[in-house]
Short mmCIF file of C-alpha atoms and ligand atoms in Angstrom, two decimals:
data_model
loop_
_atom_site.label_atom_id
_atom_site.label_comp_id
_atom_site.label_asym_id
_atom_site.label_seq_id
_atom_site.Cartn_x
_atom_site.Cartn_y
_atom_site.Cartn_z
CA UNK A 1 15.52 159.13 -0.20
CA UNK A 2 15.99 159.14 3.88
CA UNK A 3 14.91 156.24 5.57
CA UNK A 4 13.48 153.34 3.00
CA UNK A 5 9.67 153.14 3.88
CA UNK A 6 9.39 149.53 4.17
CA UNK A 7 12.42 149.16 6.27
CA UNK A 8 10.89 151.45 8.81
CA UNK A 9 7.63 148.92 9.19
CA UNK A 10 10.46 146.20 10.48
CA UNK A 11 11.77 148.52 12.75
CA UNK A 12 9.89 147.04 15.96
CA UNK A 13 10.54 143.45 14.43
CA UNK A 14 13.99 144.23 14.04
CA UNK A 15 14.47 145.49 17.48
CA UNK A 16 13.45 142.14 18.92
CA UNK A 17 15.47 140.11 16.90
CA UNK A 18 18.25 142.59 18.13
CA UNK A 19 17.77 142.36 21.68
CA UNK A 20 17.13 138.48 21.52
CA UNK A 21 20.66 138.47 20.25
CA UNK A 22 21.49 141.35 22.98
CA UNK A 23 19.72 138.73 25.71
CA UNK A 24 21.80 135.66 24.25
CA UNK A 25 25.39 136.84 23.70
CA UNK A 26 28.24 134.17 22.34
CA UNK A 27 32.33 134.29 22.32
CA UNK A 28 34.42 134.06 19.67
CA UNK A 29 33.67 131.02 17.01
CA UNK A 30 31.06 130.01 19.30
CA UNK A 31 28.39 131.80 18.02
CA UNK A 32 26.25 128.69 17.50
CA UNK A 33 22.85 130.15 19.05
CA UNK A 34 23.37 133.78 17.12
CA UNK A 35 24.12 131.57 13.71
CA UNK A 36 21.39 129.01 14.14
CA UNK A 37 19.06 132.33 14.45
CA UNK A 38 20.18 134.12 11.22
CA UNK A 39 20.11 130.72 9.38
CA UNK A 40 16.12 130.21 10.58
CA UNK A 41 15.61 133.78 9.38
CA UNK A 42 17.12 134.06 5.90
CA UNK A 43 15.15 130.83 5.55
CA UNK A 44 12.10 132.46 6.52
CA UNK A 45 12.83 135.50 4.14
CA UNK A 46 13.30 132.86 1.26
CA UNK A 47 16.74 133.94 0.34
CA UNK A 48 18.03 131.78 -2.85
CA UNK A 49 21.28 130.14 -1.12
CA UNK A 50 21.96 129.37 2.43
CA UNK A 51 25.77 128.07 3.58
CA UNK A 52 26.62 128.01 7.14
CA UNK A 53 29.48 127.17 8.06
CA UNK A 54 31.84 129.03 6.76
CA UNK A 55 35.03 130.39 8.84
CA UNK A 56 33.89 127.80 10.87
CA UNK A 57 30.57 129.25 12.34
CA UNK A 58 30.00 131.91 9.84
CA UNK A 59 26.69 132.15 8.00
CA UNK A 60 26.41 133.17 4.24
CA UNK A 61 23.12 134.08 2.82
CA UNK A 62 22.87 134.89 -1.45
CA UNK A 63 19.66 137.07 -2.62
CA UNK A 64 19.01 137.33 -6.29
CA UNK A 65 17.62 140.24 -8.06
CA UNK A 66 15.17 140.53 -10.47
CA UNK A 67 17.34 140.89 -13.10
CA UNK A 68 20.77 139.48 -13.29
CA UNK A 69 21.99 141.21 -16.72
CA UNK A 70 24.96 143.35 -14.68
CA UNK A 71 26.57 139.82 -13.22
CA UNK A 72 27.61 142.06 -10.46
CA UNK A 73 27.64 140.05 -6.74
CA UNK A 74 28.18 142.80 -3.82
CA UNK A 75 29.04 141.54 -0.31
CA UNK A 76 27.68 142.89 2.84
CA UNK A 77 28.96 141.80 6.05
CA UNK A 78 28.30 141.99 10.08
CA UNK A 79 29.60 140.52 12.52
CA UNK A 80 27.97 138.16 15.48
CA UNK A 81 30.57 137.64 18.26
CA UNK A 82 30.10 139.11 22.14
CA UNK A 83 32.67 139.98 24.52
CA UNK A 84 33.83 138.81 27.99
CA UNK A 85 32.38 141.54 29.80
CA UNK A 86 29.51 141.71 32.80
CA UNK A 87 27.17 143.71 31.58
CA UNK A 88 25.73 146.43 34.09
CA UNK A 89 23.06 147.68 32.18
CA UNK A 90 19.30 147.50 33.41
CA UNK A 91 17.75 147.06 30.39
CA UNK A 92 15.12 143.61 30.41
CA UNK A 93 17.13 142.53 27.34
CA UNK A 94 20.06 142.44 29.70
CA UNK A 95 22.67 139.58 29.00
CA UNK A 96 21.22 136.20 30.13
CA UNK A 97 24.99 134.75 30.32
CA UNK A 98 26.88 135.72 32.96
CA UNK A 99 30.53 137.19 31.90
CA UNK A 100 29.56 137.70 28.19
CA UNK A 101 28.26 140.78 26.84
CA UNK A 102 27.22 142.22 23.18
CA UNK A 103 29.61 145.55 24.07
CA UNK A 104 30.22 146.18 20.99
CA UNK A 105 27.23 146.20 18.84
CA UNK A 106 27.41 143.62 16.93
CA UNK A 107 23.83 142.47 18.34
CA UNK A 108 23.10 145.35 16.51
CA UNK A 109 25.08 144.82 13.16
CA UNK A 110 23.41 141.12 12.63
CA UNK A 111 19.96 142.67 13.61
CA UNK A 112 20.38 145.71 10.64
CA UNK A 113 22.24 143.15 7.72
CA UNK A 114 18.98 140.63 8.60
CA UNK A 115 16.64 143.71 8.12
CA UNK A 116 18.19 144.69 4.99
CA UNK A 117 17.87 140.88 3.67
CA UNK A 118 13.94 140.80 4.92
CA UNK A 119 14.23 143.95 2.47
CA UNK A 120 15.89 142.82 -0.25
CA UNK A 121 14.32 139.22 -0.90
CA UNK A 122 10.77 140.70 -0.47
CA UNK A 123 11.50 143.35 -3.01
CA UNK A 124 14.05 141.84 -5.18
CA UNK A 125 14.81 145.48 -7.01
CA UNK A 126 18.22 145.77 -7.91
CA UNK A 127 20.41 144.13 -10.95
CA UNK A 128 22.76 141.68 -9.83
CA UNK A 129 23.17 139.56 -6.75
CA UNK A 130 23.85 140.51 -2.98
CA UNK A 131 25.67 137.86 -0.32
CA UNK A 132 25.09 138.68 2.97
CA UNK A 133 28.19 137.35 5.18
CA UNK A 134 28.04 137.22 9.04
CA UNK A 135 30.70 136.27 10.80
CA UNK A 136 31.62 135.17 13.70
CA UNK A 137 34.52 135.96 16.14
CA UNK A 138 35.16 139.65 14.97
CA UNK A 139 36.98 140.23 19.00
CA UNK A 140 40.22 138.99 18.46
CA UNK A 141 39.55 135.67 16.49
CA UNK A 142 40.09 137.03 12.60
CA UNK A 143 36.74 135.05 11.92
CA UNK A 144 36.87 137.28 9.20
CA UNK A 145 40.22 135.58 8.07
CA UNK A 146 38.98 132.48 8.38
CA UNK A 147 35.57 133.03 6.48
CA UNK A 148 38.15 134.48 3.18
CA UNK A 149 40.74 131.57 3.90
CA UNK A 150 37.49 128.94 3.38
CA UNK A 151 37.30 130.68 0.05
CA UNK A 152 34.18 132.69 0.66
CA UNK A 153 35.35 135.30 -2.18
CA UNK A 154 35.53 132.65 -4.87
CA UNK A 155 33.39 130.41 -4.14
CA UNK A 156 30.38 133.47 -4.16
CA UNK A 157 31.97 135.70 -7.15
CA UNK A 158 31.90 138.54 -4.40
CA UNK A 159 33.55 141.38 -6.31
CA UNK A 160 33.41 143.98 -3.50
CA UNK A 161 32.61 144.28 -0.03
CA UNK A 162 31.31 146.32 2.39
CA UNK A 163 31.02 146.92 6.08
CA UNK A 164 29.80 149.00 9.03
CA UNK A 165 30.00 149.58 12.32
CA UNK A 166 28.35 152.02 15.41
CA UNK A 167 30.12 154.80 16.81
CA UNK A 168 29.47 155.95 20.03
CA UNK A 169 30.21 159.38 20.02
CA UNK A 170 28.72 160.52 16.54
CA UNK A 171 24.75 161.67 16.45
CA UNK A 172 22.04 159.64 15.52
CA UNK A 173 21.14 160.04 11.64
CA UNK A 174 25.01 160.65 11.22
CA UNK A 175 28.07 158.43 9.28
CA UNK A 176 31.98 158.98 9.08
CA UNK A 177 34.24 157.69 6.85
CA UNK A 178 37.43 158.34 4.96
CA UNK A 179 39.41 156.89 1.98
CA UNK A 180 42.41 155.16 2.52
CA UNK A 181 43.80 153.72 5.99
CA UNK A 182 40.62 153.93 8.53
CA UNK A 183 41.46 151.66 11.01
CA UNK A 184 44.74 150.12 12.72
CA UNK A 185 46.81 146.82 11.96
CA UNK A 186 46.39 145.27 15.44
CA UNK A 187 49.43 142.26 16.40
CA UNK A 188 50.59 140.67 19.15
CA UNK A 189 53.66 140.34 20.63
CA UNK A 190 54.79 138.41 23.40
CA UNK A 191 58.53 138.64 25.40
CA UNK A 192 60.00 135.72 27.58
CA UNK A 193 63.17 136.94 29.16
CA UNK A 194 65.16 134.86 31.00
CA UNK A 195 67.89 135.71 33.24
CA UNK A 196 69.22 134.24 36.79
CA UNK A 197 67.42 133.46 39.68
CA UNK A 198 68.63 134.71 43.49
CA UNK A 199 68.38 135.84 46.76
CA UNK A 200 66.66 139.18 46.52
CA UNK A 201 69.49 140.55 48.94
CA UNK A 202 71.83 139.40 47.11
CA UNK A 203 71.09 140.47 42.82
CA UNK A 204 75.04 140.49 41.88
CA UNK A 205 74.32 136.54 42.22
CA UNK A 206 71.84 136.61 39.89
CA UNK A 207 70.66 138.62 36.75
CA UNK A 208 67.14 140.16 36.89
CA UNK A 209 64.71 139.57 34.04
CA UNK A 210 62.48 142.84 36.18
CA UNK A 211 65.33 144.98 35.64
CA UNK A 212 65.94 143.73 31.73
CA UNK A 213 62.15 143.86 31.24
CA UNK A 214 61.85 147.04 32.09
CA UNK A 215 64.77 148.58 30.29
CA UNK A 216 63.02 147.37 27.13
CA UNK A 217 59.79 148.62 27.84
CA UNK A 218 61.50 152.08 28.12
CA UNK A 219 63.60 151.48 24.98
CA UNK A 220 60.54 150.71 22.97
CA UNK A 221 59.22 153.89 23.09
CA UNK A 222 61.67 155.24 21.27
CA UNK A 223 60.60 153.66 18.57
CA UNK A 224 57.49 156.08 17.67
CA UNK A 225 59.22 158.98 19.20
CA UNK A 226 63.15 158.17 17.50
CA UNK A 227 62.28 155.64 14.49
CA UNK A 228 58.71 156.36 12.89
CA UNK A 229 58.37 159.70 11.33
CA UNK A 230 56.33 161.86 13.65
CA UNK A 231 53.75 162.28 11.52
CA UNK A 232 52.86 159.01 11.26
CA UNK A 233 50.63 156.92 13.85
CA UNK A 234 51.91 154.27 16.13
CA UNK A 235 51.16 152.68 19.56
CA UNK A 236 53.36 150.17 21.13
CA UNK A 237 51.81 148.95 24.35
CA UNK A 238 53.22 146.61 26.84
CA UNK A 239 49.84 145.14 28.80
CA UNK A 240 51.12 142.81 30.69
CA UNK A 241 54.83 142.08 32.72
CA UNK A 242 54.61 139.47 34.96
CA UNK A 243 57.79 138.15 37.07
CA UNK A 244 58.07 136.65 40.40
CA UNK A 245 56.05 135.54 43.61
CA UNK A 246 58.01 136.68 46.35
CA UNK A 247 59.04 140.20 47.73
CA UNK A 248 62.38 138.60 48.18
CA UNK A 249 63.21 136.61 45.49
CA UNK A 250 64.71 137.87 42.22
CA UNK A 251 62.80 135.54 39.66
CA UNK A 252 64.35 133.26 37.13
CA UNK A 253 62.33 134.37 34.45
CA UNK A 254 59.73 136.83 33.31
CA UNK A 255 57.10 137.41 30.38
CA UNK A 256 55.69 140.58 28.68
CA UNK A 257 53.03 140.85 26.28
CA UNK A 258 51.11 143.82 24.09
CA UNK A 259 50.48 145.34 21.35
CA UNK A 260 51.67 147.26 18.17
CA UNK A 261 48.86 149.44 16.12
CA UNK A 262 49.30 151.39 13.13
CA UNK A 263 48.01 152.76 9.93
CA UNK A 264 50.61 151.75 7.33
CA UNK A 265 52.80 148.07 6.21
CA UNK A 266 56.02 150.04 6.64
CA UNK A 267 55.55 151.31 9.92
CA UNK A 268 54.66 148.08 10.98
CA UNK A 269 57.23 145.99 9.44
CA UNK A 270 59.67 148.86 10.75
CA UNK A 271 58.07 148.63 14.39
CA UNK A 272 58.49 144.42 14.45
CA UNK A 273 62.00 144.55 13.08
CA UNK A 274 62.65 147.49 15.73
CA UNK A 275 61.32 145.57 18.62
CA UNK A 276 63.54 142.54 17.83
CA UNK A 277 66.50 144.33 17.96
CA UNK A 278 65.96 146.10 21.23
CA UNK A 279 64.79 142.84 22.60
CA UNK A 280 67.89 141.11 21.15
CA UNK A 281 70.49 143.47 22.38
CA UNK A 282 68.69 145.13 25.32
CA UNK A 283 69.19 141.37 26.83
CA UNK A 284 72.85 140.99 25.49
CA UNK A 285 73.56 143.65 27.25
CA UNK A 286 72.47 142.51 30.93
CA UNK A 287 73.46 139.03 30.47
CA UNK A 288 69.78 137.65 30.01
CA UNK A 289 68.34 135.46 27.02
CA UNK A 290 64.90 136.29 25.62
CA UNK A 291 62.85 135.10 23.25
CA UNK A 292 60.30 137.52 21.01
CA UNK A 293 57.28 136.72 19.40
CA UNK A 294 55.48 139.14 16.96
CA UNK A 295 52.10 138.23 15.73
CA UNK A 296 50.35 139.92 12.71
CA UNK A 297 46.98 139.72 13.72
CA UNK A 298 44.70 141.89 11.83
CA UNK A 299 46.38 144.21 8.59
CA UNK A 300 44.98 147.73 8.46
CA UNK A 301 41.35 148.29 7.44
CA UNK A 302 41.95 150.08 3.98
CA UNK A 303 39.08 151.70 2.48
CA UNK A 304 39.02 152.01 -1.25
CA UNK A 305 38.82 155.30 -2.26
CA UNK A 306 36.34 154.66 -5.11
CA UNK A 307 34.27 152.30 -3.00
CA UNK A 308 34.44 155.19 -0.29
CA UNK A 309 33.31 157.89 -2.54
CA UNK A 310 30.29 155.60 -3.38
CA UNK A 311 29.65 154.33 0.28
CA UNK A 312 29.73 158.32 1.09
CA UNK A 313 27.17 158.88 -1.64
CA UNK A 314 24.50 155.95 -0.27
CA UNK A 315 25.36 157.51 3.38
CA UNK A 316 24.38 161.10 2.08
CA UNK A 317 21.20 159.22 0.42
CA UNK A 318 19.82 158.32 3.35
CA UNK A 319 20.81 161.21 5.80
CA UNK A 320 21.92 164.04 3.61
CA UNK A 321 25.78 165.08 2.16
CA UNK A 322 25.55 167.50 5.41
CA UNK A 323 25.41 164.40 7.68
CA UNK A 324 28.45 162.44 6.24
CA UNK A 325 31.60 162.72 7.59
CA UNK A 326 33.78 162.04 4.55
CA UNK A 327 37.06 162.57 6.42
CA UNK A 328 37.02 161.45 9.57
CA UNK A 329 40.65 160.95 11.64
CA UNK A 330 41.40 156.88 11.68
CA UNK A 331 40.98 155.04 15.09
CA UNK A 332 43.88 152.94 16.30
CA UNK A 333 41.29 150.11 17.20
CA UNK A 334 41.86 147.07 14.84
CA UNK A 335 39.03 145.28 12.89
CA UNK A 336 38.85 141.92 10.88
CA UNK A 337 36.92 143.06 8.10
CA UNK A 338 40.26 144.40 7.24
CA UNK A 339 40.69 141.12 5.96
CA UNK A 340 37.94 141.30 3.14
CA UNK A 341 39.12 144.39 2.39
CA UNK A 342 42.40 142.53 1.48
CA UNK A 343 40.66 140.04 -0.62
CA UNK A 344 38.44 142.63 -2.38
CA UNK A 345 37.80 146.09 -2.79
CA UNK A 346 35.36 148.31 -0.70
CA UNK A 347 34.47 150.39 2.12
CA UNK A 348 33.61 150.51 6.16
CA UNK A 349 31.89 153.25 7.61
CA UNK A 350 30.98 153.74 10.95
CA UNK A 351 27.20 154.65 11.85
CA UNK A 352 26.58 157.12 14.30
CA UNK A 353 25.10 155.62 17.40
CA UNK A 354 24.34 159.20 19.78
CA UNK A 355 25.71 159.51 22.75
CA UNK A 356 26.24 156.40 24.74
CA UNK A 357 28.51 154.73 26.72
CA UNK A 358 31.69 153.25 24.62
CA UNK A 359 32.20 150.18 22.55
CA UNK A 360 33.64 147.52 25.41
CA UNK A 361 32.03 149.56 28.14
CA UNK A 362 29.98 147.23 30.48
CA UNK A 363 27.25 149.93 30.31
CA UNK A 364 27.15 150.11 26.46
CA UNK A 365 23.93 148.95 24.27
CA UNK A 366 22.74 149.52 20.40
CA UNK A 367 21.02 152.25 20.18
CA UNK A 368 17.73 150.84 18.43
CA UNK A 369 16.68 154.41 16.97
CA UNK A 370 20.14 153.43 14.21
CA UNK A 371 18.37 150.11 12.78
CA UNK A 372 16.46 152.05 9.93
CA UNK A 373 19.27 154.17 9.12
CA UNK A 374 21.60 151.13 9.31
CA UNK A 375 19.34 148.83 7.22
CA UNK A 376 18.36 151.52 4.35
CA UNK A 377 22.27 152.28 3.78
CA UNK A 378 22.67 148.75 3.20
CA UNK A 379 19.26 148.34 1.08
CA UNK A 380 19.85 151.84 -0.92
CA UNK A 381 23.57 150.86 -1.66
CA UNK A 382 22.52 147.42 -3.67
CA UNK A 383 19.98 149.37 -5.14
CA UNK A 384 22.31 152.19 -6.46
CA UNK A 385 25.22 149.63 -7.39
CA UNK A 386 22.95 146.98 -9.23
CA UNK A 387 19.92 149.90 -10.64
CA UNK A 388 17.35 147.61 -11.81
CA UNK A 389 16.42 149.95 -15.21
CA UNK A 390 14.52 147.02 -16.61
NI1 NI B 1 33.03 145.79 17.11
#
């Protein structure tokens, strides 16, 4: 079974709801336009259940099949929220809101999880129950958080889950995924050092939260290279230092953030505890007081290896076992699905999406030619989880 026959008649429909979306991009929780839209079309599609809502501005559609002798409810989920980019493309479906930007694809996600739920309410052929989930602020909000912190799981028996997203990069008609850790844990952290304020002529008067900043930047390195094992993954990143507003002034104070990725809860919990001693002692040793804050933001997106195996076999279904990366290296991007995949067990798999500009690129767009591939993985996997063999 390639491409599901039906799915491919929507493909032009699909492609307009897409690059309405594209045309109308929203931040974060404020997805109200993008929501409103999927609401008015699982209406239209005559879905059983309807709650919006949820996580806030998250929208949660529930499609019956047939039969319901299994008692099996599988979630699928995509994501609605834009970024704060200017978009440069040329396209007509160009953003209409200046500063905002579906870069990632998630114009595209929403338009392929609506496609499959046209699909799935019209034909109804699977045993068992489907809830569609789309949430809102995927960038950086943990919408996904939020959406399993309302009690999504419960409240909707969801017993597994299951997401995907583009890759730029990886052909057309292609998918990659592997078991285990796929994607990083993504915090936060944020430094304020204080030291002593002076004349910049003049530093013995003072003590320099530059010079102390900077000496931990260096010393935090040492954590992947001295701490983690060296075959494990790690990035410590410090974005942003800022200090100071005159060339001759040594500042009173200054204030670094970034961030910590990696693939596995020790090497983060060793990386955070790591970090707090350096900045601890690093400023005991010039003199300085600082102050460190470490935020978990998302966990690692963990991919059950049963679920994968399965998700692998519905990829090869639609594109053939020759076309399915089932081993592909992890990214150290994060990713908030991460959070259903806390809550229940299942798989993400990326989609290929040819050879475009990157994710967060101002020049990046969906590639429309992926909406039938997208929306027959999702249709062919509720029909191969829930086989209606009534
Ligand atoms: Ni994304």
């Amino acid at each position: 079974m390639p491409i599901v026959n039906r799915i491919a008649d929507f493909h032009d429909e699909i492609t307009a709801w897409r690059r309405d979306i594209h045309a109308h991009p929203e931040l974060l929780f404020d997805v109200h336009r993008t929501a409103a839209l999927v609401e008015e079309k699982l209406k239209e599609f005559g879905v059983d259940e309807i709650v919006t809502g949820i996580g806030r501005t998250g929208v949660v559609g529930v499609i019956k099949g047939n039969r319901n002798t299994s008692g099996k409810v599988v979630g699928l989920r995509a994501d609605m929220d834009a970024l704060p980019i200017d978009e440069i493309t040329p396209h007509e479906h160009a953003s209409k809101t200046e500063g905002v930007m579906h870069a990632c694809g998630h114009d595209g996600h929403t338009a392929m999880l609506l496609g499959a739920a046209k699909y799935l309410a019209e034909t109804r052929n699977f045993d068992g129950t489907v809830v569609v989930i789309f949430q809102p602020a995927e960038e950086g909000g943990g919408g996904g958080r939020e959406m399993v912190e309302d009690g999504m799981m419960d409240r909707f028996g969801i017993q597994e889950v299951y997401g995907m997203h583009n890759a730029p990069g990886l052909p057309v008609g292609q998918f990659a995924i592997r078991p285990g850790p796929l994607m990083a844990s993504a915090d936060m952290f944020e430094i304020e050092i204080e030291g002593i304020g002076a004349h910049a002529a003049r530093p013995h008067n003072g003590i320099d939260p530059v010079v102390v900043g900077s000496a931990m930047v260096q010393a935090f390195q040492s954590i992947p290279s001295r701490n983690v094992d060296p075959l494990e993954s790690i990035v410590i990143s410090v974005t942003t230092f800022n200090a100071g507003k005159a060339f001759n002034v040594i500042p009173q104070t200054a204030t670094m953030t970034g961030t910590v990725r990696t693939l596995k809860p020790e090497v983060r919990d060793l990386a955070e505890k790591r970090m707090g001693e350096i900045v601890e002692h690093v400023a005991a040793t010039f003199g300085a007081k600082a102050v460190f804050d470490y935020q978990r933001h998302y966990p690692v997106t963990a991919n059950d290896p049963e679920k994968t195996v399965f998700a692998a076999s519905i990829a090869s279904n639609v594109v053939g076992e020759d076309r399915v990366n089932t081993d592909t290296p992890p990214v150290m991007g994060g990713e908030d699905f991460s959070f259903m995949l806390e809550a229940r067990p299942g798989a993400f798999i990326f989609v290929g999406q040819g050879d475009t500009a990157q994710v967060h690129h101002p020049e990046y767009d969906f590639n429309d030619e992926v909406i039938p591939i997208g929306c027959s993985y999702w249709a062919n996997l509720v029909e191969t989880a829930m086989p209606n063999n009534g």
